[in-house]
């Protein structure tokens, strides 16, 4: 009976959080901390911090993985499934409905104008993330050097996944060398890996109509299996896969998907649902959603018993510091590459610069900035 009561409590709490948690991963973590540590006292603050750290070390969306971890701590394996599902479902349902409306009405002049206004605002949200994370993710000379090389490589068209793999290899070698007595003093301290991801051109089945539902699932499963961190970098990863490699999405469609994922509550990874629907209707939306989120459940299930060991691993932390720096550079490269395509006219450039200043200099949230971009696009049309 007690277990059943805990499970109902987990479902109720995370369904509420999934419906009301706007503002991106950092806001989601803050909401969970307030609700489950301060108010409900499910776990202590130190243990909560350990779970946040563990979520940063494995593939998948951080805030969703934190929800899954908390559900597991409260109600075991059933709680793991219930917490993650309840946190995800509200966002997926809303994005699914938006995708249906987008396909139906997206070609209307006024709707197209609003979406065009939101596109540079999406890039401004990524600019804000880069600026806020620069100090915590680039904290050593090694990290700075790797970030510079990665930025140049991404701008030159080198596979982002290759850049990530090289960064992991170099960082691990550096950490092992330091642990064995080498001079690793350039590390400059351990930074909490708040955001880790790198866009990649992953192998996937044929592009265009031949992609199919199975191909959509496989593609998103691969992305979910290697992308570690925030939904903000999902933009870069999806661009490398669906715009550059497969050619099944335009830059504008991708930015529209990220915008919808941002203005709805819950994880930004729900943008996958939007893309899946565009590519293959309801079946594609279901396949994309399952593919992008499944690795998070598997990763938490495998690592939940090892949270403390993962969090305290010096080698893993040092490696992640260096890879985080590369991820930040890849985010910057994607902003530059996508800005070339959408910020060529004066109104779009004005929205990009104005939204960036608002996000960096004021407390205005990303959702309001995106809505402002939509209104600016509409006003420009009139």
Tab-separated table of C-alpha atoms in Angstrom:
chain	number	residue	atom	x	y	z
A	1	UNK	CA	0.000	0.000	0.000
A	2	UNK	CA	2.820	2.406	0.906
A	3	UNK	CA	4.575	1.680	-2.384
A	4	UNK	CA	1.354	2.319	-4.308
A	5	UNK	CA	0.847	5.601	-2.435
A	6	UNK	CA	4.422	6.692	-3.241
A	7	UNK	CA	3.904	5.858	-6.903
A	8	UNK	CA	0.748	7.959	-7.072
A	9	UNK	CA	2.603	10.792	-5.377
A	10	UNK	CA	5.446	10.534	-7.907
A	11	UNK	CA	2.971	10.611	-10.788
A	12	UNK	CA	1.121	13.617	-9.381
A	13	UNK	CA	4.252	15.631	-8.622
A	14	UNK	CA	5.983	15.099	-11.957
A	15	UNK	CA	2.837	15.535	-14.013
A	16	UNK	CA	2.444	18.914	-12.319
A	17	UNK	CA	6.094	19.821	-12.883
A	18	UNK	CA	5.912	18.703	-16.510
A	19	UNK	CA	2.890	20.935	-17.042
A	20	UNK	CA	4.220	24.045	-15.307
A	21	UNK	CA	8.035	23.892	-15.655
A	22	UNK	CA	8.820	26.578	-18.227
A	23	UNK	CA	12.208	28.176	-18.776
A	24	UNK	CA	14.626	25.420	-19.760
A	25	UNK	CA	16.805	22.909	-17.856
A	26	UNK	CA	18.118	25.282	-15.198
A	27	UNK	CA	14.581	26.355	-14.306
A	28	UNK	CA	13.456	22.712	-14.220
A	29	UNK	CA	16.226	21.790	-11.772
A	30	UNK	CA	15.363	24.775	-9.572
A	31	UNK	CA	11.677	23.803	-9.550
A	32	UNK	CA	12.489	20.215	-8.557
A	33	UNK	CA	14.809	21.389	-5.818
A	34	UNK	CA	12.159	23.692	-4.391
A	35	UNK	CA	9.370	21.111	-4.589
A	36	UNK	CA	11.173	17.917	-3.587
A	37	UNK	CA	14.013	19.067	-1.331
A	38	UNK	CA	12.629	22.187	0.363
A	39	UNK	CA	8.886	21.484	0.472
A	40	UNK	CA	8.405	17.724	0.396
A	41	UNK	CA	11.825	16.708	1.829
A	42	UNK	CA	12.102	13.586	-0.319
A	43	UNK	CA	15.904	13.782	-0.157
A	44	UNK	CA	18.580	16.038	1.323
A	45	UNK	CA	20.280	18.878	-0.510
A	46	UNK	CA	23.614	17.057	-0.797
A	47	UNK	CA	21.991	13.975	-2.264
A	48	UNK	CA	20.051	16.169	-4.696
A	49	UNK	CA	23.345	17.745	-5.804
A	50	UNK	CA	24.776	14.257	-6.368
A	51	UNK	CA	21.826	13.395	-8.599
A	52	UNK	CA	22.264	16.610	-10.590
A	53	UNK	CA	25.933	15.728	-11.102
A	54	UNK	CA	25.081	12.166	-12.115
A	55	UNK	CA	22.579	13.431	-14.705
A	56	UNK	CA	25.333	15.570	-16.229
A	57	UNK	CA	27.570	12.537	-16.732
A	58	UNK	CA	25.249	10.431	-18.897
A	59	UNK	CA	23.549	10.831	-22.308
A	60	UNK	CA	20.133	12.452	-22.464
A	61	UNK	CA	18.359	15.618	-21.294
A	62	UNK	CA	19.619	16.636	-17.845
A	63	UNK	CA	16.343	17.734	-16.286
A	64	UNK	CA	14.478	14.657	-17.540
A	65	UNK	CA	17.192	12.387	-16.158
A	66	UNK	CA	17.034	14.203	-12.840
A	67	UNK	CA	13.279	13.547	-12.732
A	68	UNK	CA	13.919	9.863	-13.489
A	69	UNK	CA	16.557	9.652	-10.739
A	70	UNK	CA	14.204	11.269	-8.217
A	71	UNK	CA	11.380	8.912	-9.142
A	72	UNK	CA	13.702	5.952	-8.633
A	73	UNK	CA	14.783	7.239	-5.218
A	74	UNK	CA	11.180	7.713	-4.141
A	75	UNK	CA	9.440	4.620	-5.560
A	76	UNK	CA	12.018	2.246	-7.031
A	77	UNK	CA	11.991	0.974	-10.602
A	78	UNK	CA	8.316	1.733	-11.108
A	79	UNK	CA	8.953	5.271	-9.873
A	80	UNK	CA	11.774	5.608	-12.404
A	81	UNK	CA	9.377	4.938	-15.281
A	82	UNK	CA	6.468	6.935	-13.874
A	83	UNK	CA	8.475	10.061	-13.003
A	84	UNK	CA	10.178	10.271	-16.385
A	85	UNK	CA	6.993	9.591	-18.341
A	86	UNK	CA	4.884	12.082	-16.389
A	87	UNK	CA	7.512	14.805	-16.753
A	88	UNK	CA	7.767	14.251	-20.523
A	89	UNK	CA	4.137	13.653	-21.546
A	90	UNK	CA	2.693	17.203	-21.119
A	91	UNK	CA	5.391	18.746	-23.316
A	92	UNK	CA	5.123	16.006	-25.927
A	93	UNK	CA	1.339	16.368	-26.174
A	94	UNK	CA	1.536	20.157	-26.560
A	95	UNK	CA	4.338	19.993	-29.126
A	96	UNK	CA	2.438	17.300	-31.019
A	97	UNK	CA	-0.598	19.597	-31.251
A	98	UNK	CA	1.592	22.501	-32.342
A	99	UNK	CA	3.131	20.306	-35.048
A	100	UNK	CA	-0.330	19.435	-36.383
A	101	UNK	CA	-1.255	23.124	-36.474
A	102	UNK	CA	2.101	23.958	-38.092
A	103	UNK	CA	1.538	21.525	-40.955
A	104	UNK	CA	-2.039	22.766	-41.383
A	105	UNK	CA	-1.501	26.519	-41.102
A	106	UNK	CA	2.256	27.085	-41.359
A	107	UNK	CA	2.052	28.325	-44.941
A	108	UNK	CA	-0.357	31.148	-44.073
A	109	UNK	CA	1.369	34.491	-44.531
A	110	UNK	CA	0.804	35.748	-40.984
A	111	UNK	CA	1.884	32.454	-39.404
A	112	UNK	CA	4.993	32.310	-41.577
A	113	UNK	CA	5.853	35.886	-40.547
A	114	UNK	CA	5.542	35.042	-36.842
A	115	UNK	CA	7.706	31.952	-37.242
A	116	UNK	CA	10.287	33.934	-39.189
A	117	UNK	CA	10.441	36.420	-36.338
A	118	UNK	CA	10.967	33.647	-33.804
A	119	UNK	CA	13.904	32.089	-35.669
A	120	UNK	CA	16.556	34.718	-34.822
A	121	UNK	CA	15.144	34.817	-31.273
A	122	UNK	CA	15.934	31.098	-30.952
A	123	UNK	CA	19.555	31.811	-31.817
A	124	UNK	CA	19.547	34.566	-29.191
A	125	UNK	CA	18.534	31.980	-26.575
A	126	UNK	CA	21.557	29.881	-27.577
A	127	UNK	CA	23.779	32.976	-27.417
A	128	UNK	CA	22.561	33.540	-23.855
A	129	UNK	CA	23.386	29.947	-22.922
A	130	UNK	CA	26.886	30.268	-24.390
A	131	UNK	CA	27.547	33.518	-22.513
A	132	UNK	CA	26.344	32.220	-19.167
A	133	UNK	CA	28.224	28.954	-19.421
A	134	UNK	CA	31.526	30.267	-20.760
A	135	UNK	CA	33.097	30.692	-17.330
A	136	UNK	CA	32.071	27.323	-15.942
A	137	UNK	CA	32.827	25.283	-19.069
A	138	UNK	CA	36.165	26.776	-20.160
A	139	UNK	CA	38.350	26.713	-17.048
A	140	UNK	CA	41.731	25.518	-18.243
A	141	UNK	CA	44.255	26.191	-20.974
A	142	UNK	CA	43.612	22.724	-22.329
A	143	UNK	CA	39.873	23.400	-22.492
A	144	UNK	CA	40.428	26.757	-24.198
A	145	UNK	CA	42.766	25.221	-26.784
A	146	UNK	CA	40.364	22.387	-27.525
A	147	UNK	CA	37.468	24.833	-27.810
A	148	UNK	CA	39.350	26.960	-30.344
A	149	UNK	CA	40.287	23.935	-32.445
A	150	UNK	CA	36.730	22.599	-32.296
A	151	UNK	CA	35.259	25.949	-33.363
A	152	UNK	CA	37.606	26.144	-36.330
A	153	UNK	CA	36.914	22.535	-37.258
A	154	UNK	CA	33.147	22.992	-37.101
A	155	UNK	CA	33.318	26.151	-39.220
A	156	UNK	CA	35.435	24.236	-41.760
A	157	UNK	CA	32.877	21.459	-41.999
A	158	UNK	CA	34.633	18.772	-39.950
A	159	UNK	CA	32.219	16.214	-38.495
A	160	UNK	CA	31.088	17.439	-35.101
A	161	UNK	CA	30.880	13.892	-33.796
A	162	UNK	CA	34.501	13.337	-34.827
A	163	UNK	CA	35.503	16.507	-32.979
A	164	UNK	CA	33.701	15.267	-29.877
A	165	UNK	CA	35.352	11.841	-30.013
A	166	UNK	CA	38.789	13.382	-30.416
A	167	UNK	CA	38.083	15.701	-27.477
A	168	UNK	CA	37.066	12.763	-25.303
A	169	UNK	CA	40.237	10.862	-26.238
A	170	UNK	CA	42.521	13.821	-25.546
A	171	UNK	CA	40.766	14.685	-22.290
A	172	UNK	CA	40.896	11.120	-20.978
A	173	UNK	CA	44.568	10.787	-21.904
A	174	UNK	CA	45.299	14.073	-20.149
A	175	UNK	CA	43.411	13.026	-17.036
A	176	UNK	CA	45.088	9.610	-16.871
A	177	UNK	CA	48.514	11.189	-17.398
A	178	UNK	CA	47.827	13.647	-14.601
A	179	UNK	CA	46.622	10.860	-12.294
A	180	UNK	CA	49.811	8.910	-12.980
A	181	UNK	CA	52.032	11.781	-11.903
A	182	UNK	CA	52.138	14.086	-14.910
A	183	UNK	CA	51.779	17.824	-14.554
A	184	UNK	CA	48.037	18.459	-14.825
A	185	UNK	CA	48.078	21.774	-12.994
A	186	UNK	CA	46.604	23.555	-15.994
A	187	UNK	CA	43.256	22.069	-15.163
A	188	UNK	CA	42.458	25.039	-12.982
A	189	UNK	CA	39.864	23.370	-10.777
A	190	UNK	CA	36.886	21.143	-11.302
A	191	UNK	CA	33.822	22.657	-12.936
A	192	UNK	CA	30.374	21.136	-12.581
A	193	UNK	CA	29.469	19.876	-16.067
A	194	UNK	CA	26.218	21.783	-16.449
A	195	UNK	CA	26.002	21.360	-20.189
A	196	UNK	CA	27.597	18.776	-22.433
A	197	UNK	CA	26.649	17.989	-25.962
A	198	UNK	CA	28.093	18.073	-29.410
A	199	UNK	CA	26.337	18.098	-32.702
A	200	UNK	CA	27.120	15.113	-34.867
A	201	UNK	CA	26.610	13.746	-38.320
A	202	UNK	CA	25.543	10.291	-37.274
A	203	UNK	CA	25.086	7.383	-39.678
A	204	UNK	CA	21.440	6.842	-40.430
A	205	UNK	CA	19.313	5.311	-43.149
A	206	UNK	CA	18.627	7.013	-46.448
A	207	UNK	CA	17.320	10.588	-46.578
A	208	UNK	CA	14.047	11.963	-47.905
A	209	UNK	CA	10.880	9.881	-48.079
A	210	UNK	CA	12.921	6.677	-47.751
A	211	UNK	CA	13.848	7.666	-44.182
A	212	UNK	CA	10.628	6.127	-42.878
A	213	UNK	CA	9.415	5.612	-39.344
A	214	UNK	CA	12.111	3.062	-38.497
A	215	UNK	CA	14.796	5.423	-39.772
A	216	UNK	CA	13.385	8.296	-37.735
A	217	UNK	CA	13.442	6.163	-34.593
A	218	UNK	CA	16.999	4.981	-35.283
A	219	UNK	CA	18.259	8.468	-35.965
A	220	UNK	CA	16.792	9.964	-32.797
A	221	UNK	CA	17.890	6.951	-30.759
A	222	UNK	CA	21.487	7.561	-31.856
A	223	UNK	CA	21.232	11.255	-31.037
A	224	UNK	CA	19.720	10.526	-27.629
A	225	UNK	CA	22.433	7.956	-26.989
A	226	UNK	CA	25.388	10.296	-27.453
A	227	UNK	CA	24.068	13.775	-26.676
A	228	UNK	CA	24.823	14.700	-23.087
A	229	UNK	CA	23.329	17.853	-21.649
A	230	UNK	CA	20.898	20.613	-22.367
A	231	UNK	CA	18.322	20.974	-25.102
A	232	UNK	CA	19.981	24.204	-26.201
A	233	UNK	CA	22.705	22.205	-27.941
A	234	UNK	CA	20.136	19.883	-29.474
A	235	UNK	CA	19.798	22.567	-32.151
A	236	UNK	CA	23.372	21.937	-33.254
A	237	UNK	CA	23.041	18.175	-33.140
A	238	UNK	CA	19.804	18.143	-35.145
A	239	UNK	CA	21.218	20.540	-37.702
A	240	UNK	CA	24.188	18.308	-38.368
A	241	UNK	CA	21.927	15.282	-38.831
A	242	UNK	CA	18.696	16.403	-40.471
A	243	UNK	CA	19.711	19.579	-42.307
A	244	UNK	CA	23.300	18.928	-43.354
A	245	UNK	CA	23.577	15.165	-43.687
A	246	UNK	CA	20.095	13.968	-44.542
A	247	UNK	CA	18.645	17.119	-46.067
A	248	UNK	CA	15.114	16.356	-44.848
A	249	UNK	CA	14.651	19.623	-42.941
A	250	UNK	CA	15.313	23.242	-43.773
A	251	UNK	CA	17.101	25.606	-41.396
A	252	UNK	CA	13.795	27.408	-40.844
A	253	UNK	CA	11.901	24.220	-39.969
A	254	UNK	CA	14.578	23.242	-37.471
A	255	UNK	CA	14.470	26.620	-35.754
A	256	UNK	CA	10.671	26.445	-35.675
A	257	UNK	CA	10.910	23.057	-33.941
A	258	UNK	CA	13.312	24.384	-31.299
A	259	UNK	CA	11.133	27.459	-30.770
A	260	UNK	CA	8.056	25.318	-30.122
A	261	UNK	CA	10.059	23.129	-27.749
A	262	UNK	CA	11.190	26.245	-25.902
A	263	UNK	CA	7.817	27.958	-25.438
A	264	UNK	CA	6.147	24.792	-24.130
A	265	UNK	CA	6.775	23.428	-20.610
A	266	UNK	CA	9.012	20.470	-19.877
A	267	UNK	CA	12.124	19.296	-21.752
A	268	UNK	CA	13.192	21.079	-24.941
A	269	UNK	CA	13.969	17.614	-26.344
A	270	UNK	CA	10.246	17.448	-27.140
A	271	UNK	CA	11.252	19.291	-30.325
A	272	UNK	CA	11.948	15.783	-31.613
A	273	UNK	CA	8.201	15.143	-31.583
A	274	UNK	CA	7.699	18.176	-33.819
A	275	UNK	CA	10.336	17.042	-36.311
A	276	UNK	CA	9.024	13.475	-36.349
A	277	UNK	CA	5.539	14.709	-37.176
A	278	UNK	CA	6.815	16.893	-40.009
A	279	UNK	CA	8.724	13.961	-41.483
A	280	UNK	CA	6.144	11.170	-41.122
A	281	UNK	CA	2.967	12.314	-39.379
A	282	UNK	CA	1.725	10.706	-36.183
A	283	UNK	CA	3.865	7.585	-36.561
A	284	UNK	CA	6.959	9.724	-37.084
A	285	UNK	CA	6.175	11.834	-34.010
A	286	UNK	CA	5.823	8.698	-31.875
A	287	UNK	CA	9.036	7.187	-33.252
A	288	UNK	CA	11.052	10.376	-32.739
A	289	UNK	CA	9.762	10.826	-29.189
A	290	UNK	CA	10.548	7.247	-28.215
A	291	UNK	CA	13.971	7.403	-29.832
A	292	UNK	CA	15.154	10.646	-28.237
A	293	UNK	CA	14.014	9.822	-24.685
A	294	UNK	CA	14.643	6.070	-24.438
A	295	UNK	CA	18.423	6.410	-23.846
A	296	UNK	CA	17.766	8.631	-20.822
A	297	UNK	CA	15.707	5.927	-19.101
A	298	UNK	CA	18.291	3.264	-19.909
A	299	UNK	CA	21.229	5.432	-18.785
A	300	UNK	CA	19.610	6.268	-15.445
A	301	UNK	CA	18.628	2.642	-14.858
A	302	UNK	CA	22.237	1.563	-15.417
A	303	UNK	CA	23.896	4.307	-13.381
A	304	UNK	CA	21.439	4.936	-10.528
A	305	UNK	CA	23.243	2.516	-8.168
A	306	UNK	CA	26.597	4.174	-9.023
A	307	UNK	CA	25.743	7.832	-8.471
A	308	UNK	CA	28.302	8.555	-5.782
A	309	UNK	CA	31.147	6.801	-7.604
A	310	UNK	CA	30.406	8.620	-10.872
A	311	UNK	CA	30.115	11.995	-9.209
A	312	UNK	CA	33.434	11.629	-7.370
A	313	UNK	CA	35.502	10.277	-10.252
A	314	UNK	CA	38.407	12.673	-10.769
A	315	UNK	CA	39.211	11.316	-14.200
A	316	UNK	CA	35.594	11.543	-15.378
A	317	UNK	CA	35.241	15.085	-14.027
A	318	UNK	CA	38.440	16.304	-15.673
A	319	UNK	CA	37.522	14.685	-18.974
A	320	UNK	CA	34.086	16.268	-18.865
A	321	UNK	CA	35.561	19.702	-18.165
A	322	UNK	CA	37.552	19.562	-21.392
A	323	UNK	CA	34.709	18.114	-23.462
A	324	UNK	CA	32.338	20.755	-22.085
A	325	UNK	CA	34.638	23.439	-23.459
A	326	UNK	CA	34.507	21.826	-26.895
A	327	UNK	CA	30.723	21.606	-26.683
A	328	UNK	CA	30.518	25.335	-26.005
A	329	UNK	CA	32.638	26.014	-29.089
A	330	UNK	CA	30.380	23.823	-31.204
A	331	UNK	CA	27.354	25.733	-29.969
A	332	UNK	CA	29.024	28.981	-31.004
A	333	UNK	CA	29.859	27.601	-34.440
A	334	UNK	CA	26.275	26.525	-35.052
A	335	UNK	CA	24.959	29.990	-34.121
A	336	UNK	CA	27.308	31.564	-36.665
A	337	UNK	CA	26.455	29.043	-39.383
A	338	UNK	CA	22.691	29.336	-38.903
A	339	UNK	CA	22.784	33.130	-38.528
A	340	UNK	CA	24.235	33.309	-42.031
A	341	UNK	CA	21.004	31.905	-43.364
A	342	UNK	CA	18.399	33.794	-41.335
A	343	UNK	CA	19.920	37.117	-40.252
A	344	UNK	CA	20.761	38.539	-43.659
A	345	UNK	CA	17.947	41.108	-43.679
A	346	UNK	CA	17.745	44.063	-41.322
A	347	UNK	CA	14.607	42.980	-39.363
A	348	UNK	CA	15.996	39.513	-38.590
A	349	UNK	CA	19.357	40.923	-37.551
A	350	UNK	CA	17.599	43.475	-35.344
A	351	UNK	CA	15.579	40.726	-33.651
A	352	UNK	CA	18.725	38.631	-33.096
A	353	UNK	CA	20.684	41.512	-31.553
A	354	UNK	CA	17.756	42.909	-29.581
A	355	UNK	CA	16.757	39.512	-28.172
A	356	UNK	CA	20.367	38.740	-27.245
A	357	UNK	CA	20.686	42.039	-25.349
A	358	UNK	CA	17.395	41.461	-23.524
A	359	UNK	CA	18.404	37.983	-22.424
A	360	UNK	CA	21.909	39.010	-21.396
A	361	UNK	CA	21.099	42.326	-19.699
A	362	UNK	CA	17.673	41.771	-18.157
A	363	UNK	CA	15.720	39.059	-16.348
A	364	UNK	CA	13.277	38.570	-19.236
A	365	UNK	CA	12.722	34.855	-19.847
A	366	UNK	CA	13.376	33.000	-23.093
A	367	UNK	CA	9.689	32.296	-23.631
A	368	UNK	CA	8.818	35.999	-23.594
A	369	UNK	CA	11.656	36.781	-25.978
A	370	UNK	CA	10.423	34.141	-28.425
A	371	UNK	CA	6.888	35.524	-28.251
A	372	UNK	CA	8.306	38.998	-28.771
A	373	UNK	CA	10.125	37.772	-31.867
A	374	UNK	CA	6.863	36.337	-33.208
A	375	UNK	CA	5.084	39.666	-32.670
A	376	UNK	CA	7.963	41.546	-34.305
A	377	UNK	CA	7.676	39.306	-37.346
A	378	UNK	CA	3.942	39.955	-37.518
A	379	UNK	CA	4.409	43.721	-37.165
A	380	UNK	CA	7.022	43.692	-39.941
A	381	UNK	CA	4.511	41.943	-42.210
A	382	UNK	CA	1.904	44.612	-41.527
